[in-house]
mmCIF file of C-alpha atoms in Angstrom:
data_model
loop_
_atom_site.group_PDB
_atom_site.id
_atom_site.type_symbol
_atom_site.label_atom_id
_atom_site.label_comp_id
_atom_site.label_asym_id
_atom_site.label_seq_id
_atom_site.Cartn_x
_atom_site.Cartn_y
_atom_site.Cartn_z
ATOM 1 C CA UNK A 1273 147.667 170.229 -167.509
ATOM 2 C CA UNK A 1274 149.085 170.491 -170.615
ATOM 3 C CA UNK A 1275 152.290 170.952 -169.843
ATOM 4 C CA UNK A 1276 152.630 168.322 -167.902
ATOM 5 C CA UNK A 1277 150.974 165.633 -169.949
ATOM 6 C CA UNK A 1278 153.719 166.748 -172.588
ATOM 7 C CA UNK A 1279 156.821 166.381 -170.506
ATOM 8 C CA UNK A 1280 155.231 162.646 -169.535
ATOM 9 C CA UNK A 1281 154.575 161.846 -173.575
ATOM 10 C CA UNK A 1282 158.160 163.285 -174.307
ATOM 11 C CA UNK A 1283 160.193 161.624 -171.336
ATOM 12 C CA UNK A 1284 158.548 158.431 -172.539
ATOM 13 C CA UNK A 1285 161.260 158.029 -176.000
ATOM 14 C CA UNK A 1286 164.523 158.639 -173.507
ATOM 15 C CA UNK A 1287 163.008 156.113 -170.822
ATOM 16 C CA UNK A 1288 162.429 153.199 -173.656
ATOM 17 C CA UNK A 1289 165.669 154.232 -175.153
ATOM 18 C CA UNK A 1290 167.893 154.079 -171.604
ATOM 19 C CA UNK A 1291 166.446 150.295 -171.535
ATOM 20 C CA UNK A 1292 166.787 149.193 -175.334
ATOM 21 C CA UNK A 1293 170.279 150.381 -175.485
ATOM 22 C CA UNK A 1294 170.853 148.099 -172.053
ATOM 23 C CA UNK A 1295 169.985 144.887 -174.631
ATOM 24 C CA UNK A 1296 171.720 146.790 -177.406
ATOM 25 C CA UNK A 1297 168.897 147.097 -179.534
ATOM 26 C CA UNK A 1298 168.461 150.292 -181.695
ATOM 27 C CA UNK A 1299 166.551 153.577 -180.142
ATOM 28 C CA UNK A 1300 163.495 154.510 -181.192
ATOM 29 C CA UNK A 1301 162.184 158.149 -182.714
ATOM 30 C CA UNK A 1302 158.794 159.639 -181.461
ATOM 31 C CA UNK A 1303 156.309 159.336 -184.217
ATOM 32 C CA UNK A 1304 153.419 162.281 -184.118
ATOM 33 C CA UNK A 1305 151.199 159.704 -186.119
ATOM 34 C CA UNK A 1306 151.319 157.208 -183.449
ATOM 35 C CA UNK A 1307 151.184 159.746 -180.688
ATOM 36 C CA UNK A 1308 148.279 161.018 -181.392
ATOM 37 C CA UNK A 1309 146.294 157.682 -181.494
ATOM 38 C CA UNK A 1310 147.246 156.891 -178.377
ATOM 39 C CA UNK A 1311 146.334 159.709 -177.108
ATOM 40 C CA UNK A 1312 142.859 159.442 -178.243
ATOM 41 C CA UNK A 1313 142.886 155.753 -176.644
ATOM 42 C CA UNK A 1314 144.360 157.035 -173.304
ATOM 43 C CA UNK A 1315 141.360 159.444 -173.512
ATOM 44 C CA UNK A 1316 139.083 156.976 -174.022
ATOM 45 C CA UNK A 1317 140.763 154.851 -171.829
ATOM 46 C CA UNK A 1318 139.993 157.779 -169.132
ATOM 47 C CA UNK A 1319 136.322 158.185 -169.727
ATOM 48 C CA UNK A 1320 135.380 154.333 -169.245
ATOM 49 C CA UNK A 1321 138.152 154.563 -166.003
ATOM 50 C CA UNK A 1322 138.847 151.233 -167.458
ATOM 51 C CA UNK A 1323 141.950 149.289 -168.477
ATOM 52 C CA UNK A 1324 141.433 148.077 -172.363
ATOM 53 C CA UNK A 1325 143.377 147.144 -175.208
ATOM 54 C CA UNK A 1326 142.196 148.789 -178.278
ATOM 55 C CA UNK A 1327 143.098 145.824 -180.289
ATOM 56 C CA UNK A 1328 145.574 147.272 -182.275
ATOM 57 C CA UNK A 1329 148.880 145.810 -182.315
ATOM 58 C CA UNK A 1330 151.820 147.194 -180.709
ATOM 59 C CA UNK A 1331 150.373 148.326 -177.351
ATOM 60 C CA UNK A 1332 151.511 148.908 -173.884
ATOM 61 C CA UNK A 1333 148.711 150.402 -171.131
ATOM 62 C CA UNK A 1334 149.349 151.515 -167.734
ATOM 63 C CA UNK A 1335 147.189 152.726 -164.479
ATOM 64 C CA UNK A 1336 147.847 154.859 -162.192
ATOM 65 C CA UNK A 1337 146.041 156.205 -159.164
ATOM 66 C CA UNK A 1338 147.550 157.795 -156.290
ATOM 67 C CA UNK A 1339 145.216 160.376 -153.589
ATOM 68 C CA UNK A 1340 148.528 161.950 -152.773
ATOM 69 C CA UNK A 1341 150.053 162.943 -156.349
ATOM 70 C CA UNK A 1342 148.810 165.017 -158.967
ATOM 71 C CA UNK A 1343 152.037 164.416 -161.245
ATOM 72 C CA UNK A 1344 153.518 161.334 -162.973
ATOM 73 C CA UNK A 1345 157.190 161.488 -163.976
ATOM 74 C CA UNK A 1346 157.277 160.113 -167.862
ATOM 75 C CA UNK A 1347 159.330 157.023 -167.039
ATOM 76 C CA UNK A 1348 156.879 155.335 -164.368
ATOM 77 C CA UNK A 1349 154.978 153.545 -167.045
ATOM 78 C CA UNK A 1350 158.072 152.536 -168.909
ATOM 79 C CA UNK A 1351 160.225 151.667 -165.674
ATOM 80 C CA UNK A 1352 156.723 149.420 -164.323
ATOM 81 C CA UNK A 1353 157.040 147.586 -168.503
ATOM 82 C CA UNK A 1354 160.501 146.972 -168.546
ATOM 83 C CA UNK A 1355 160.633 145.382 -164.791
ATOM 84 C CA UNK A 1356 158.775 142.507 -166.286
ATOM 85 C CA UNK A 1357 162.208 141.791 -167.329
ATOM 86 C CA UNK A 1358 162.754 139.790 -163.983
ATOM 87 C CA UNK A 1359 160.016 136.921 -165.235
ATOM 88 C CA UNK A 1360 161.279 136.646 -169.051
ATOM 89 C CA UNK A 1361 163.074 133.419 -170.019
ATOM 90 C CA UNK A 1362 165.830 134.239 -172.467
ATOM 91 C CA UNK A 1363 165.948 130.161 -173.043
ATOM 92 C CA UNK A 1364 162.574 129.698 -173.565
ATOM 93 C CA UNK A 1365 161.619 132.767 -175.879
ATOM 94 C CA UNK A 1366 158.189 133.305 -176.662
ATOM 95 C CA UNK A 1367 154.844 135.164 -175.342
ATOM 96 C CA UNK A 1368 153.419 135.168 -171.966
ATOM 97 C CA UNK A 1369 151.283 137.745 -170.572
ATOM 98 C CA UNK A 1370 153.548 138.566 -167.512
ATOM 99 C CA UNK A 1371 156.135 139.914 -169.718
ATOM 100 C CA UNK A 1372 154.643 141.515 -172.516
ATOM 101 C CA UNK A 1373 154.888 144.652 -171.657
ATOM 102 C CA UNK A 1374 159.087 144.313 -171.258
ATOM 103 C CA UNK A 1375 159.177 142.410 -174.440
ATOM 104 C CA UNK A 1376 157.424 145.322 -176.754
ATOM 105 C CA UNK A 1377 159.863 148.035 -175.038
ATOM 106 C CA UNK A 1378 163.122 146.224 -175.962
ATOM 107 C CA UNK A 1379 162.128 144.870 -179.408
ATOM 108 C CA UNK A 1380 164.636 145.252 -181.658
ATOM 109 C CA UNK A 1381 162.198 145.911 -185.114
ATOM 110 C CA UNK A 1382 160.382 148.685 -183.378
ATOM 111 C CA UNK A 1383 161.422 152.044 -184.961
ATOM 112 C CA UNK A 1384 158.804 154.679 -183.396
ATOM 113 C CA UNK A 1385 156.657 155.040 -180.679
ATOM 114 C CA UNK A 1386 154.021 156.926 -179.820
ATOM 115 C CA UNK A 1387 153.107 157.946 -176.469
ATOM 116 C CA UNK A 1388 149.254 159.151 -174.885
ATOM 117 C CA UNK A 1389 148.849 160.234 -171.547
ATOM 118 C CA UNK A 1390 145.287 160.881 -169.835
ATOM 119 C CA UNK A 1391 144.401 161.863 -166.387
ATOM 120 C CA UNK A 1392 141.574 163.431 -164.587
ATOM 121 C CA UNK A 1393 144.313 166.110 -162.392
ATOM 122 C CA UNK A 1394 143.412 164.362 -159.483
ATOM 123 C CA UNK A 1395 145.705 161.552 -159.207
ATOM 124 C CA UNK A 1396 144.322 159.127 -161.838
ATOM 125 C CA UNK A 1397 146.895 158.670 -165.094
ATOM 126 C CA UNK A 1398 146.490 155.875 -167.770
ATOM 127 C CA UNK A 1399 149.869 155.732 -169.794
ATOM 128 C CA UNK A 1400 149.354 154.170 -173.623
ATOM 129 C CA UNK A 1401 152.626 153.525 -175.840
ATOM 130 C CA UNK A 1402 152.254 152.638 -179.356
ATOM 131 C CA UNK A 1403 155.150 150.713 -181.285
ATOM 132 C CA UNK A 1404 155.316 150.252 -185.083
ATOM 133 C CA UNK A 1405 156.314 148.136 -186.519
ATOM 134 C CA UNK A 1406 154.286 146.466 -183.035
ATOM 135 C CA UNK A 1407 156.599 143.923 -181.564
ATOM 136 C CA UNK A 1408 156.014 140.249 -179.631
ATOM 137 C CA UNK A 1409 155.785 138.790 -183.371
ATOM 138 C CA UNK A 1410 154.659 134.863 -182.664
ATOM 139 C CA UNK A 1411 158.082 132.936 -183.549
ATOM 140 C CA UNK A 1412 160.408 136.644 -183.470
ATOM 141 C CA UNK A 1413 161.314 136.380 -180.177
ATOM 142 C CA UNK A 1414 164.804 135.042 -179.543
ATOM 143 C CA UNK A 1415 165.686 137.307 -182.784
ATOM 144 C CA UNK A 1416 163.865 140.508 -181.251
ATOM 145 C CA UNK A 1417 164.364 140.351 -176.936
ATOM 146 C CA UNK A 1418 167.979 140.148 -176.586
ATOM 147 C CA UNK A 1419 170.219 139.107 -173.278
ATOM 148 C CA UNK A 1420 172.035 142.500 -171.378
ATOM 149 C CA UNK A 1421 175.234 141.624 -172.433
ATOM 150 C CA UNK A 1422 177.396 140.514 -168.878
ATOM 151 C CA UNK A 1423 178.728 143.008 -166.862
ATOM 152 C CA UNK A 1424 182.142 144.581 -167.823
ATOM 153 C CA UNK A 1425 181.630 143.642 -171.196
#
């Protein structure tokens, strides 16, 4: 499964950067550092078969369980973040739980991420990203999640 667990960890950078350069933010490089503790937290995250933030800053999770599939394509977890983008309220910037997720992957002061994927090769998957510096920074918002520019601009 290793193989496949890399391709998911790898397409993860490409799949935040194809949404951060949407809000024009800078991309983001793959850090090994940060890729490696999440990997030990999706592990963990696997033997509990429980969804839990480690407490560190800077943390998406994501759960998957499907009978059918076996595979995960690496932009799932980051396509099921960003869509939080539908609740977020550009004039009223700020934290709420609903859109956490979206907020972290388009935050402009991230730099690296760090991407851990776990499964069981029988259709469960938890996805963890790592940011640093970690975004959704109490009073950073309006300065960090920024409006898709209009159309045809």
């Amino acid at each position: 499964t290793g193989g496949r667990l890399d391709s998911l960890t790898q397409g993860g950078v490409p799949a935040h950067n194809k949404y951060r350069k949407k809000h024009n933010v800078p991309p983001m490089r793959l850090n090994a550092e940060l890729s490696k503790s999440a990997q030990t937290w999706a592990n963990h995250l696997l033997s509990i078969n429980k969804m839990q933030h480690s407490g560190a800053g800077g943390e998406n999770l994501y759960y998957s369980y499907s009978s059918r599939g076996r595979t995960l394509a690496g932009n799932v977890a980051v396509d099921a973040w960003y869509n939080e983008v539908k609740d977020y309220d550009y004039n009223k910037p700020g934290f709420k739980a609903a859109t956490g997720h979206f907020t972290q992957v388009v935050w402009k002061d991230s730099k690296e991420l760090g991407v851990g994927v776990a499964t069981d090769g029988k259709g469960t998957f938890y996805v963890v990203g790592r940011y640093s510096p970690p975004g959704n920074v109490i009073g950073q918002f309006q300065e960090n999640v920024l409006r898709t520019p209009p159309l045809g601009k």
